[in-house]
């Protein structure tokens, strides 16, 4: 009678042993990116696969037993987290009625899958509206937004150079609080630009506290990147002090040393930032990899006192003979700081492609007369060649400086910033390693701004992924031809959807609005 029991036990043991030795069942996924060099955003690269199911990464693996509905052969390619651009002016493209424009191909074809808008203090007061548009108007990339000091001040004070009253300040604080509760990343300021330049530090701190108390970041185009008013060093110190008083992180927009008076000061500025960081304050910055900044001709040359009251008031001052000598003296000095008329290239309007020096030939060689005439027409954008490569490299090497584009019409940085940073500063000049470039273009930004599930390739993260050819990835856009798409991106995945395949966009709009989750009191 014991023999059948022994036989059954032996059979069960055989099955158990067989089961222990069996290979696991194949993993079934929607998409497999196979055989690329994978940079996760936080680890050494390895050759392997990234598997996606739905909108999430399922596996980052070496396993061979993964079956997928779609396979992308990434052999010889770099596979990285989708890049995140923390400083753009892409709001108009994202809100466009043109579905093709809303794909944001200049970004996607560089591997950028997420962008911030509302920078330089320009963020719309209606944050809920900005974030809600994506439901009715699908977009090609993810985006988040700031609320801006500019619209806040204009809606309450107008464009006058004065302090707010107690009641006005209370109304402005209420606008910041409302925007934060609707999902704003934080408060953005452009203290270089009128009328924001008319806001004193006390006013800025009061508004910043409203954002900081709800978990927001203070993002600032600082009051002076050059020597226009308080100077670069004091402007950096002001931004850090605002964050300290408001008890919130500080992010310095497009960090640079702009103009002949401050070139060479990068190491001084780095020292100020790193001293604050050493004391426990969170201070970061973004940077675009171009020696020319981009702004308007008036912002470059016209003194702030002449902009009190807005464009109508400025045009009246142009016609006021009593102000002519003062205005000319200040504009001549500002032109000197910018490096002269040959360093200003008009990027829009009737004079697009001409330097101010060239335009001045029609005005007896007088650059200031020419500038006033052009500003009277439409105040076009300009590319201002005003930075040194030594300063650019010094800032870029710091681990708290992330990649940004400051994407604005007419400048090649819209179409080429991330690709140029790789081609020039990783491959050609060897300022950064490839891993540094990738992590400061993705993980650093996501982690700094609390973009949960973004910026890393790991199981459970959102599937925002770029696959690019390290031999071909480069910018094609130039100052003469600023709208050429970048080269070398093979595939882009946004929220699990392939939107660029085989180097070509396929017309899918898979982006999402990313609302910041406020902390603190919200009604």
Short mmCIF file of C-alpha atoms in Angstrom, two decimals:
data_model
loop_
_atom_site.label_atom_id
_atom_site.label_comp_id
_atom_site.label_asym_id
_atom_site.label_seq_id
_atom_site.Cartn_x
_atom_site.Cartn_y
_atom_site.Cartn_z
CA UNK A 1 0.00 0.00 0.00
CA UNK A 2 2.96 2.34 0.50
CA UNK A 3 4.21 2.11 -3.08
CA UNK A 4 1.45 4.29 -4.66
CA UNK A 5 2.11 6.97 -2.04
CA UNK A 6 5.83 6.89 -2.79
CA UNK A 7 5.12 7.11 -6.50
CA UNK A 8 2.82 10.10 -6.05
CA UNK A 9 5.38 11.86 -3.87
CA UNK A 10 8.11 11.24 -6.42
CA UNK A 11 5.90 12.61 -9.20
CA UNK A 12 5.13 15.73 -7.20
CA UNK A 13 8.82 16.25 -6.45
CA UNK A 14 9.61 15.90 -10.15
CA UNK A 15 6.98 18.54 -11.01
CA UNK A 16 8.32 20.89 -8.33
CA UNK A 17 11.89 20.53 -9.55
CA UNK A 18 10.73 21.06 -13.13
CA UNK A 19 8.79 24.17 -12.11
CA UNK A 20 11.76 25.64 -10.27
CA UNK A 21 13.93 25.21 -13.31
CA UNK A 22 11.39 26.52 -15.84
CA UNK A 23 11.87 29.89 -17.48
CA UNK A 24 9.36 32.56 -16.42
CA UNK A 25 6.46 33.24 -18.72
CA UNK A 26 7.26 35.82 -21.42
CA UNK A 27 6.43 39.41 -20.48
CA UNK A 28 3.74 40.89 -22.75
CA UNK A 29 4.09 44.65 -23.42
CA UNK A 30 2.88 47.22 -25.91
CA UNK A 31 6.25 48.63 -26.98
CA UNK A 32 9.82 47.41 -26.70
CA UNK A 33 12.82 49.63 -27.37
CA UNK A 34 15.49 47.03 -27.90
CA UNK A 35 19.27 47.01 -27.81
CA UNK A 36 20.08 50.67 -27.21
CA UNK A 37 22.55 52.23 -24.79
CA UNK A 38 20.20 53.13 -21.97
CA UNK A 39 20.75 56.21 -19.81
CA UNK A 40 18.20 56.01 -17.02
CA UNK A 41 18.75 59.50 -15.60
CA UNK A 42 20.39 58.22 -12.43
CA UNK A 43 22.75 55.33 -13.24
CA UNK A 44 25.62 54.28 -15.44
CA UNK A 45 24.50 53.47 -18.99
CA UNK A 46 24.08 49.90 -20.16
CA UNK A 47 23.02 48.14 -23.34
CA UNK A 48 19.50 46.84 -22.83
CA UNK A 49 15.80 47.31 -23.42
CA UNK A 50 12.99 49.58 -22.27
CA UNK A 51 9.49 48.06 -22.28
CA UNK A 52 6.30 50.11 -22.19
CA UNK A 53 2.71 49.18 -21.39
CA UNK A 54 0.07 51.87 -21.71
CA UNK A 55 1.53 55.22 -20.67
CA UNK A 56 4.09 53.75 -18.27
CA UNK A 57 7.46 52.08 -18.41
CA UNK A 58 7.02 48.42 -17.53
CA UNK A 59 10.64 47.25 -17.51
CA UNK A 60 14.15 48.57 -17.93
CA UNK A 61 15.89 45.30 -18.52
CA UNK A 62 18.35 42.92 -20.17
CA UNK A 63 15.70 40.19 -20.47
CA UNK A 64 15.22 38.49 -23.82
CA UNK A 65 11.81 37.02 -23.06
CA UNK A 66 9.73 40.16 -23.63
CA UNK A 67 7.08 40.05 -26.35
CA UNK A 68 5.80 43.36 -27.72
CA UNK A 69 3.17 44.56 -30.16
CA UNK A 70 5.71 47.05 -31.52
CA UNK A 71 9.51 46.87 -31.43
CA UNK A 72 11.93 49.74 -32.01
CA UNK A 73 15.43 48.56 -32.87
CA UNK A 74 17.70 50.96 -30.97
CA UNK A 75 21.01 49.24 -31.77
CA UNK A 76 23.76 51.84 -31.78
CA UNK A 77 21.36 54.48 -30.45
CA UNK A 78 21.16 56.33 -27.15
CA UNK A 79 17.94 55.76 -25.21
CA UNK A 80 17.22 58.47 -22.63
CA UNK A 81 14.40 60.07 -20.64
CA UNK A 82 12.48 62.61 -22.70
CA UNK A 83 14.12 65.99 -22.25
CA UNK A 84 12.45 68.66 -20.11
CA UNK A 85 12.76 72.34 -21.00
CA UNK A 86 12.26 74.53 -17.91
CA UNK A 87 12.21 77.86 -19.73
CA UNK A 88 10.31 78.47 -22.97
CA UNK A 89 8.00 80.94 -24.63
CA UNK A 90 5.95 78.23 -26.31
CA UNK A 91 2.61 79.25 -24.84
CA UNK A 92 1.30 80.65 -28.11
CA UNK A 93 2.19 77.46 -29.98
CA UNK A 94 0.48 75.32 -27.36
CA UNK A 95 -2.67 77.46 -27.59
CA UNK A 96 -2.70 77.70 -31.39
CA UNK A 97 -5.78 76.85 -33.43
CA UNK A 98 -3.42 75.06 -35.83
CA UNK A 99 -3.23 71.39 -34.81
CA UNK A 100 0.11 71.01 -36.61
CA UNK A 101 1.65 73.90 -34.68
CA UNK A 102 0.42 72.39 -31.42
CA UNK A 103 2.53 69.29 -32.06
CA UNK A 104 5.53 71.52 -31.14
CA UNK A 105 7.81 69.79 -33.65
CA UNK A 106 10.80 72.08 -32.95
CA UNK A 107 10.89 70.51 -29.47
CA UNK A 108 9.91 66.94 -30.33
CA UNK A 109 12.58 66.68 -33.02
CA UNK A 110 15.18 67.38 -30.35
CA UNK A 111 13.69 64.85 -27.93
CA UNK A 112 11.99 67.42 -25.69
CA UNK A 113 8.79 65.91 -24.28
CA UNK A 114 7.94 68.45 -21.55
CA UNK A 115 8.19 72.24 -21.43
CA UNK A 116 7.44 75.02 -18.96
CA UNK A 117 5.66 78.19 -20.06
CA UNK A 118 4.84 81.47 -18.34
CA UNK A 119 8.52 82.33 -17.77
CA UNK A 120 10.12 85.77 -17.46
CA UNK A 121 7.10 86.91 -15.46
CA UNK A 122 4.73 86.43 -18.41
CA UNK A 123 2.56 83.64 -17.00
CA UNK A 124 -1.18 83.97 -17.61
CA UNK A 125 -3.35 84.72 -14.57
CA UNK A 126 -5.85 82.08 -15.71
CA UNK A 127 -3.75 79.03 -14.87
CA UNK A 128 -6.79 76.76 -14.89
CA UNK A 129 -7.55 77.92 -18.42
CA UNK A 130 -3.98 77.40 -19.62
CA UNK A 131 -3.88 73.88 -18.22
CA UNK A 132 -7.41 73.06 -19.32
CA UNK A 133 -6.86 73.89 -22.99
CA UNK A 134 -5.14 70.59 -23.73
CA UNK A 135 -8.43 68.73 -23.34
CA UNK A 136 -10.00 70.58 -26.28
CA UNK A 137 -6.81 71.30 -28.21
CA UNK A 138 -4.50 68.26 -28.01
CA UNK A 139 -0.80 69.08 -27.82
CA UNK A 140 2.35 67.24 -28.81
CA UNK A 141 4.27 67.67 -25.56
CA UNK A 142 3.60 67.86 -21.84
CA UNK A 143 3.60 71.33 -20.32
CA UNK A 144 3.42 73.13 -17.00
CA UNK A 145 3.01 76.84 -16.31
CA UNK A 146 4.01 79.61 -13.95
CA UNK A 147 1.91 82.60 -12.99
CA UNK A 148 3.73 85.81 -13.89
CA UNK A 149 4.40 89.09 -12.14
CA UNK A 150 3.80 90.97 -15.41
CA UNK A 151 0.10 90.13 -15.81
CA UNK A 152 -0.43 90.39 -12.06
CA UNK A 153 1.00 93.91 -11.88
CA UNK A 154 -0.66 95.10 -15.09
CA UNK A 155 -4.07 93.88 -13.99
CA UNK A 156 -3.89 95.76 -10.69
CA UNK A 157 -1.50 98.71 -11.18
CA UNK A 158 -1.12 99.07 -14.94
CA UNK A 159 2.26 100.03 -16.39
CA UNK A 160 3.13 102.85 -14.04
CA UNK A 161 6.37 103.14 -12.10
CA UNK A 162 5.02 103.18 -8.55
CA UNK A 163 4.51 100.99 -5.51
CA UNK A 164 1.20 99.23 -4.95
CA UNK A 165 -1.12 100.51 -2.27
CA UNK A 166 -1.96 98.21 0.64
CA UNK A 167 -5.20 97.25 -1.07
CA UNK A 168 -3.50 96.67 -4.42
CA UNK A 169 -0.85 94.46 -2.86
CA UNK A 170 -3.55 92.40 -1.18
CA UNK A 171 -5.30 91.94 -4.54
CA UNK A 172 -2.03 90.92 -6.19
CA UNK A 173 -1.34 88.40 -3.45
CA UNK A 174 -4.80 86.98 -3.98
CA UNK A 175 -4.07 86.48 -7.68
CA UNK A 176 -0.89 84.53 -6.86
CA UNK A 177 -2.74 82.36 -4.34
CA UNK A 178 -5.52 81.63 -6.83
CA UNK A 179 -3.05 80.68 -9.56
CA UNK A 180 -1.13 78.37 -7.24
CA UNK A 181 -4.34 76.62 -6.23
CA UNK A 182 -5.13 76.14 -9.93
CA UNK A 183 -1.83 74.33 -10.52
CA UNK A 184 0.89 76.92 -11.19
CA UNK A 185 4.50 75.81 -10.69
CA UNK A 186 5.23 78.99 -8.80
CA UNK A 187 5.76 82.71 -9.35
CA UNK A 188 7.87 83.85 -12.29
CA UNK A 189 9.30 87.34 -12.57
CA UNK A 190 11.05 89.29 -15.29
CA UNK A 191 12.48 92.10 -13.21
CA UNK A 192 14.60 93.36 -16.11
CA UNK A 193 11.49 94.25 -18.10
CA UNK A 194 9.15 97.20 -17.58
CA UNK A 195 6.70 97.31 -15.86
CA UNK A 196 8.00 94.41 -13.73
CA UNK A 197 11.21 96.36 -13.21
CA UNK A 198 9.15 98.89 -11.24
CA UNK A 199 8.43 96.29 -8.53
CA UNK A 200 10.62 96.66 -5.47
CA UNK A 201 12.05 93.74 -3.53
CA UNK A 202 9.52 94.07 -0.72
CA UNK A 203 6.66 93.72 -3.21
CA UNK A 204 8.27 90.71 -4.89
CA UNK A 205 8.87 88.97 -1.56
CA UNK A 206 5.25 89.50 -0.51
CA UNK A 207 3.98 87.88 -3.71
CA UNK A 208 6.58 85.13 -3.65
CA UNK A 209 5.47 84.12 -0.13
CA UNK A 210 2.03 83.34 -1.49
CA UNK A 211 3.56 80.92 -3.97
CA UNK A 212 6.10 79.52 -1.54
CA UNK A 213 3.50 78.76 1.12
CA UNK A 214 1.76 76.56 -1.45
CA UNK A 215 4.86 74.65 -2.52
CA UNK A 216 5.86 76.83 -5.46
CA UNK A 217 9.21 77.90 -6.88
CA UNK A 218 10.46 81.46 -7.38
CA UNK A 219 11.64 81.62 -10.99
CA UNK A 220 13.29 84.84 -12.09
CA UNK A 221 14.75 86.59 -15.06
CA UNK A 222 16.83 88.61 -12.64
CA UNK A 223 16.76 92.39 -12.44
CA UNK A 224 20.09 92.82 -14.17
CA UNK A 225 22.17 90.26 -16.08
CA UNK A 226 24.64 92.99 -17.00
CA UNK A 227 25.29 96.50 -15.70
CA UNK A 228 22.02 98.21 -16.60
CA UNK A 229 20.86 98.96 -13.05
CA UNK A 230 21.99 97.15 -9.89
CA UNK A 231 24.47 94.92 -11.70
CA UNK A 232 24.71 91.16 -12.20
CA UNK A 233 26.13 90.29 -8.77
CA UNK A 234 23.52 92.29 -6.85
CA UNK A 235 20.72 90.89 -9.02
CA UNK A 236 21.75 87.31 -8.23
CA UNK A 237 21.91 88.20 -4.55
CA UNK A 238 18.44 89.76 -4.78
CA UNK A 239 16.93 86.59 -6.28
CA UNK A 240 18.49 84.45 -3.56
CA UNK A 241 17.28 86.87 -0.88
CA UNK A 242 13.72 86.74 -2.22
CA UNK A 243 13.78 82.96 -1.88
CA UNK A 244 15.30 83.16 1.58
CA UNK A 245 12.68 85.61 2.85
CA UNK A 246 9.82 83.77 1.14
CA UNK A 247 11.20 80.39 2.30
CA UNK A 248 10.99 78.79 -1.12
CA UNK A 249 13.30 77.37 -3.83
CA UNK A 250 14.90 79.84 -6.24
CA UNK A 251 15.45 79.17 -9.93
CA UNK A 252 17.54 81.61 -11.95
CA UNK A 253 16.39 81.86 -15.54
CA UNK A 254 18.93 81.55 -18.37
CA UNK A 255 21.94 82.26 -16.18
CA UNK A 256 24.58 84.32 -17.96
CA UNK A 257 27.02 87.22 -17.78
CA UNK A 258 25.61 89.57 -20.43
CA UNK A 259 27.67 92.31 -22.00
CA UNK A 260 31.17 93.66 -22.05
CA UNK A 261 31.05 95.03 -18.50
CA UNK A 262 30.41 91.66 -16.82
CA UNK A 263 32.02 89.09 -19.09
CA UNK A 264 34.36 86.98 -17.00
CA UNK A 265 32.24 87.17 -13.85
CA UNK A 266 30.82 83.63 -14.09
CA UNK A 267 33.01 82.26 -11.30
CA UNK A 268 31.97 85.07 -8.96
CA UNK A 269 28.29 84.34 -9.61
CA UNK A 270 28.88 80.61 -9.18
CA UNK A 271 30.48 81.32 -5.81
CA UNK A 272 27.44 83.30 -4.62
CA UNK A 273 25.01 80.56 -5.65
CA UNK A 274 27.09 77.76 -4.15
CA UNK A 275 27.50 79.63 -0.88
CA UNK A 276 23.70 79.80 -0.61
CA UNK A 277 23.39 76.13 -1.48
CA UNK A 278 26.00 75.24 1.13
CA UNK A 279 23.78 76.93 3.72
CA UNK A 280 20.90 74.66 2.74
CA UNK A 281 19.03 76.94 0.36
CA UNK A 282 17.72 75.36 -2.84
CA UNK A 283 19.04 77.44 -5.74
CA UNK A 284 19.19 76.20 -9.32
CA UNK A 285 19.42 77.69 -12.81
CA UNK A 286 18.85 76.91 -16.45
CA UNK A 287 21.04 77.88 -19.39
CA UNK A 288 20.77 77.93 -23.16
CA UNK A 289 23.90 76.99 -25.16
CA UNK A 290 24.21 80.08 -27.34
CA UNK A 291 26.42 83.17 -27.10
CA UNK A 292 23.59 85.44 -28.28
CA UNK A 293 20.66 86.27 -26.04
CA UNK A 294 17.25 87.12 -27.43
CA UNK A 295 15.01 90.03 -26.48
CA UNK A 296 13.42 93.07 -28.10
CA UNK A 297 15.29 96.06 -29.48
CA UNK A 298 13.64 98.37 -26.95
CA UNK A 299 14.51 96.12 -24.03
CA UNK A 300 18.12 96.09 -25.24
CA UNK A 301 18.55 99.82 -25.63
CA UNK A 302 15.79 101.98 -24.14
CA UNK A 303 16.26 102.99 -20.47
CA UNK A 304 13.55 101.85 -18.07
CA UNK A 305 12.56 105.40 -17.08
CA UNK A 306 11.50 106.00 -20.68
CA UNK A 307 9.19 102.97 -20.60
CA UNK A 308 7.14 104.15 -17.61
CA UNK A 309 3.53 104.00 -18.80
CA UNK A 310 4.06 101.54 -21.66
CA UNK A 311 4.58 101.90 -25.40
CA UNK A 312 2.29 104.90 -25.89
CA UNK A 313 4.21 106.87 -23.27
CA UNK A 314 7.53 105.75 -24.80
CA UNK A 315 6.57 107.03 -28.25
CA UNK A 316 5.62 110.38 -26.74
CA UNK A 317 9.05 110.60 -25.11
CA UNK A 318 10.71 109.89 -28.46
CA UNK A 319 9.00 113.09 -29.69
CA UNK A 320 9.84 115.19 -26.63
CA UNK A 321 12.77 117.45 -27.51
CA UNK A 322 13.44 118.17 -23.84
CA UNK A 323 14.24 114.49 -23.29
CA UNK A 324 16.23 113.91 -26.47
CA UNK A 325 19.72 114.39 -25.02
CA UNK A 326 19.03 112.26 -21.92
CA UNK A 327 17.41 109.51 -23.98
CA UNK A 328 20.26 109.44 -26.50
CA UNK A 329 22.94 109.40 -23.79
CA UNK A 330 21.33 106.42 -22.06
CA UNK A 331 20.77 104.53 -25.31
CA UNK A 332 24.36 105.07 -26.40
CA UNK A 333 25.55 103.64 -23.09
CA UNK A 334 23.23 100.63 -23.36
CA UNK A 335 24.45 99.98 -26.89
CA UNK A 336 28.03 100.02 -25.61
CA UNK A 337 27.14 97.43 -22.97
CA UNK A 338 25.67 95.22 -25.70
CA UNK A 339 28.88 95.32 -27.71
CA UNK A 340 27.89 97.88 -30.35
CA UNK A 341 25.50 98.05 -33.30
CA UNK A 342 27.16 95.13 -35.07
CA UNK A 343 26.29 92.81 -32.17
CA UNK A 344 22.52 93.31 -32.52
CA UNK A 345 20.85 91.17 -35.21
CA UNK A 346 17.17 91.87 -35.92
CA UNK A 347 15.25 88.58 -35.98
CA UNK A 348 11.73 89.69 -36.96
CA UNK A 349 9.84 92.29 -38.96
CA UNK A 350 10.86 94.31 -41.99
CA UNK A 351 14.55 94.39 -41.06
CA UNK A 352 14.86 90.68 -40.25
CA UNK A 353 18.39 89.41 -40.87
CA UNK A 354 20.07 92.81 -40.68
CA UNK A 355 22.29 94.09 -37.90
CA UNK A 356 21.58 97.45 -36.34
CA UNK A 357 24.85 98.61 -37.91
CA UNK A 358 23.51 97.72 -41.35
CA UNK A 359 20.17 99.44 -40.71
CA UNK A 360 22.06 102.53 -39.52
CA UNK A 361 23.58 102.98 -42.98
CA UNK A 362 20.23 104.41 -44.07
CA UNK A 363 20.42 106.91 -41.18
CA UNK A 364 23.85 108.40 -41.88
CA UNK A 365 25.45 105.68 -39.78
CA UNK A 366 23.67 106.81 -36.61
CA UNK A 367 22.73 103.61 -34.76
CA UNK A 368 20.57 105.35 -32.13
CA UNK A 369 18.50 107.21 -34.73
CA UNK A 370 18.10 103.94 -36.61
CA UNK A 371 17.07 102.08 -33.43
CA UNK A 372 14.41 104.66 -32.56
CA UNK A 373 13.03 104.50 -36.10
CA UNK A 374 12.79 100.70 -35.95
CA UNK A 375 11.22 100.70 -32.48
CA UNK A 376 8.62 103.18 -33.71
CA UNK A 377 7.61 100.63 -36.36
CA UNK A 378 7.15 97.50 -34.25
CA UNK A 379 10.00 96.92 -31.75
CA UNK A 380 11.27 93.67 -33.28
CA UNK A 381 13.17 90.89 -31.57
CA UNK A 382 16.95 90.88 -31.70
CA UNK A 383 19.71 88.36 -31.16
CA UNK A 384 22.30 90.09 -29.01
CA UNK A 385 25.82 88.65 -29.19
CA UNK A 386 27.04 89.44 -25.72
CA UNK A 387 28.42 86.36 -23.88
CA UNK A 388 31.84 84.74 -23.70
CA UNK A 389 32.39 81.03 -24.27
CA UNK A 390 34.43 80.87 -21.07
CA UNK A 391 31.45 82.04 -19.01
CA UNK A 392 29.05 79.73 -20.86
CA UNK A 393 31.27 76.72 -20.12
CA UNK A 394 31.81 77.71 -16.48
CA UNK A 395 28.08 77.85 -15.78
CA UNK A 396 27.37 74.72 -17.78
CA UNK A 397 29.73 72.58 -15.71
CA UNK A 398 27.90 73.22 -12.46
CA UNK A 399 25.66 70.33 -11.34
CA UNK A 400 22.77 72.68 -10.49
CA UNK A 401 22.54 74.15 -14.01
CA UNK A 402 20.03 72.42 -16.28
CA UNK A 403 19.46 72.69 -20.01
CA UNK A 404 16.88 75.22 -21.21
CA UNK A 405 16.09 76.94 -24.48
CA UNK A 406 14.38 80.27 -23.65
CA UNK A 407 12.64 79.41 -26.92
CA UNK A 408 11.45 82.62 -28.57
CA UNK A 409 10.62 83.42 -32.18
CA UNK A 410 13.46 84.26 -34.55
CA UNK A 411 16.30 82.74 -32.50
CA UNK A 412 17.74 79.31 -33.40
CA UNK A 413 17.44 78.27 -29.76
CA UNK A 414 13.78 77.33 -30.45
CA UNK A 415 14.79 74.60 -32.88
CA UNK A 416 18.24 73.64 -31.71
CA UNK A 417 19.19 74.21 -28.06
CA UNK A 418 19.27 70.63 -26.75
CA UNK A 419 20.82 69.28 -29.94
CA UNK A 420 23.43 72.06 -29.98
CA UNK A 421 24.38 71.48 -26.36
CA UNK A 422 25.13 67.85 -27.24
CA UNK A 423 26.91 68.53 -30.54
CA UNK A 424 29.03 71.47 -29.36
CA UNK A 425 29.53 71.03 -25.64
CA UNK A 426 29.59 67.23 -25.36
CA UNK A 427 31.07 66.05 -28.66
CA UNK A 428 33.13 68.98 -29.94
CA UNK A 429 34.26 70.92 -26.87
CA UNK A 430 33.94 68.15 -24.24
CA UNK A 431 32.62 70.52 -21.57
CA UNK A 432 30.19 67.82 -20.38
CA UNK A 433 29.98 64.05 -20.58
CA UNK A 434 27.05 62.47 -22.38
CA UNK A 435 25.64 61.30 -19.07
CA UNK A 436 25.89 64.82 -17.62
CA UNK A 437 24.08 66.24 -20.65
CA UNK A 438 21.26 63.71 -20.42
CA UNK A 439 20.72 64.01 -16.68
CA UNK A 440 20.83 67.82 -16.71
CA UNK A 441 18.32 67.79 -19.56
CA UNK A 442 15.87 65.45 -17.84
CA UNK A 443 16.27 64.03 -14.33
CA UNK A 444 17.68 67.19 -12.72
CA UNK A 445 14.77 69.24 -14.02
CA UNK A 446 12.13 66.69 -13.06
CA UNK A 447 13.55 66.23 -9.57
CA UNK A 448 14.01 69.96 -8.97
CA UNK A 449 10.43 70.83 -9.85
CA UNK A 450 8.76 67.72 -8.45
CA UNK A 451 7.55 66.27 -11.75
CA UNK A 452 6.63 62.91 -10.30
CA UNK A 453 7.18 60.04 -12.71
CA UNK A 454 9.07 62.14 -15.25
CA UNK A 455 12.74 62.53 -16.10
CA UNK A 456 13.82 58.95 -15.39
CA UNK A 457 13.68 55.60 -17.15
CA UNK A 458 12.46 53.21 -14.49
CA UNK A 459 9.55 50.86 -13.93
CA UNK A 460 6.37 52.76 -13.17
CA UNK A 461 7.53 56.09 -14.62
CA UNK A 462 5.64 57.77 -17.43
CA UNK A 463 6.96 56.63 -20.78
CA UNK A 464 8.53 59.85 -22.06
CA UNK A 465 11.54 58.60 -24.01
CA UNK A 466 13.93 59.81 -26.71
CA UNK A 467 16.06 57.60 -28.96
CA UNK A 468 18.81 59.46 -30.82
CA UNK A 469 21.80 58.67 -32.97
CA UNK A 470 24.94 59.85 -31.13
CA UNK A 471 26.76 60.20 -34.45
CA UNK A 472 24.17 62.52 -36.01
CA UNK A 473 22.36 64.36 -33.22
CA UNK A 474 22.97 68.07 -33.80
CA UNK A 475 21.25 71.37 -34.41
CA UNK A 476 20.67 72.59 -37.96
CA UNK A 477 19.14 75.95 -37.02
CA UNK A 478 21.37 79.00 -37.40
CA UNK A 479 20.93 82.73 -36.85
CA UNK A 480 20.40 83.10 -40.59
CA UNK A 481 18.06 80.09 -40.82
CA UNK A 482 16.57 79.69 -37.34
CA UNK A 483 13.68 77.34 -38.21
CA UNK A 484 15.53 74.22 -39.35
CA UNK A 485 14.60 71.10 -37.40
CA UNK A 486 17.36 69.28 -35.53
CA UNK A 487 18.92 66.12 -36.93
CA UNK A 488 19.56 62.72 -35.37
CA UNK A 489 16.45 61.93 -33.31
CA UNK A 490 15.12 58.52 -34.35
CA UNK A 491 12.15 58.01 -32.02
CA UNK A 492 10.23 59.97 -29.42
CA UNK A 493 7.62 58.52 -27.10
CA UNK A 494 5.28 60.77 -25.11
CA UNK A 495 3.14 59.15 -22.42
CA UNK A 496 3.64 55.78 -24.08
CA UNK A 497 2.67 56.97 -27.57
CA UNK A 498 5.22 56.89 -30.39
CA UNK A 499 5.13 60.38 -31.89
CA UNK A 500 8.39 60.32 -33.86
CA UNK A 501 9.29 57.10 -35.65
CA UNK A 502 12.23 56.47 -37.94
CA UNK A 503 13.25 60.11 -37.65
CA UNK A 504 9.87 61.43 -38.81
CA UNK A 505 6.95 62.90 -36.83
CA UNK A 506 3.75 60.92 -37.33
CA UNK A 507 1.20 63.52 -36.29
CA UNK A 508 0.11 62.20 -32.92
CA UNK A 509 -0.63 64.63 -30.10
CA UNK A 510 0.03 62.76 -26.86
CA UNK A 511 1.07 65.59 -24.53
CA UNK A 512 -0.63 66.45 -21.26
CA UNK A 513 -1.03 69.52 -19.07
CA UNK A 514 0.89 68.98 -15.83
CA UNK A 515 -0.72 70.77 -12.91
CA UNK A 516 1.47 71.37 -9.88
CA UNK A 517 -0.12 70.00 -6.72
CA UNK A 518 -0.32 72.87 -4.24
CA UNK A 519 0.45 72.49 -0.58
CA UNK A 520 -0.90 74.76 2.12
CA UNK A 521 -4.20 76.60 2.10
CA UNK A 522 -6.45 76.57 -0.96
CA UNK A 523 -10.11 77.57 -0.89
#
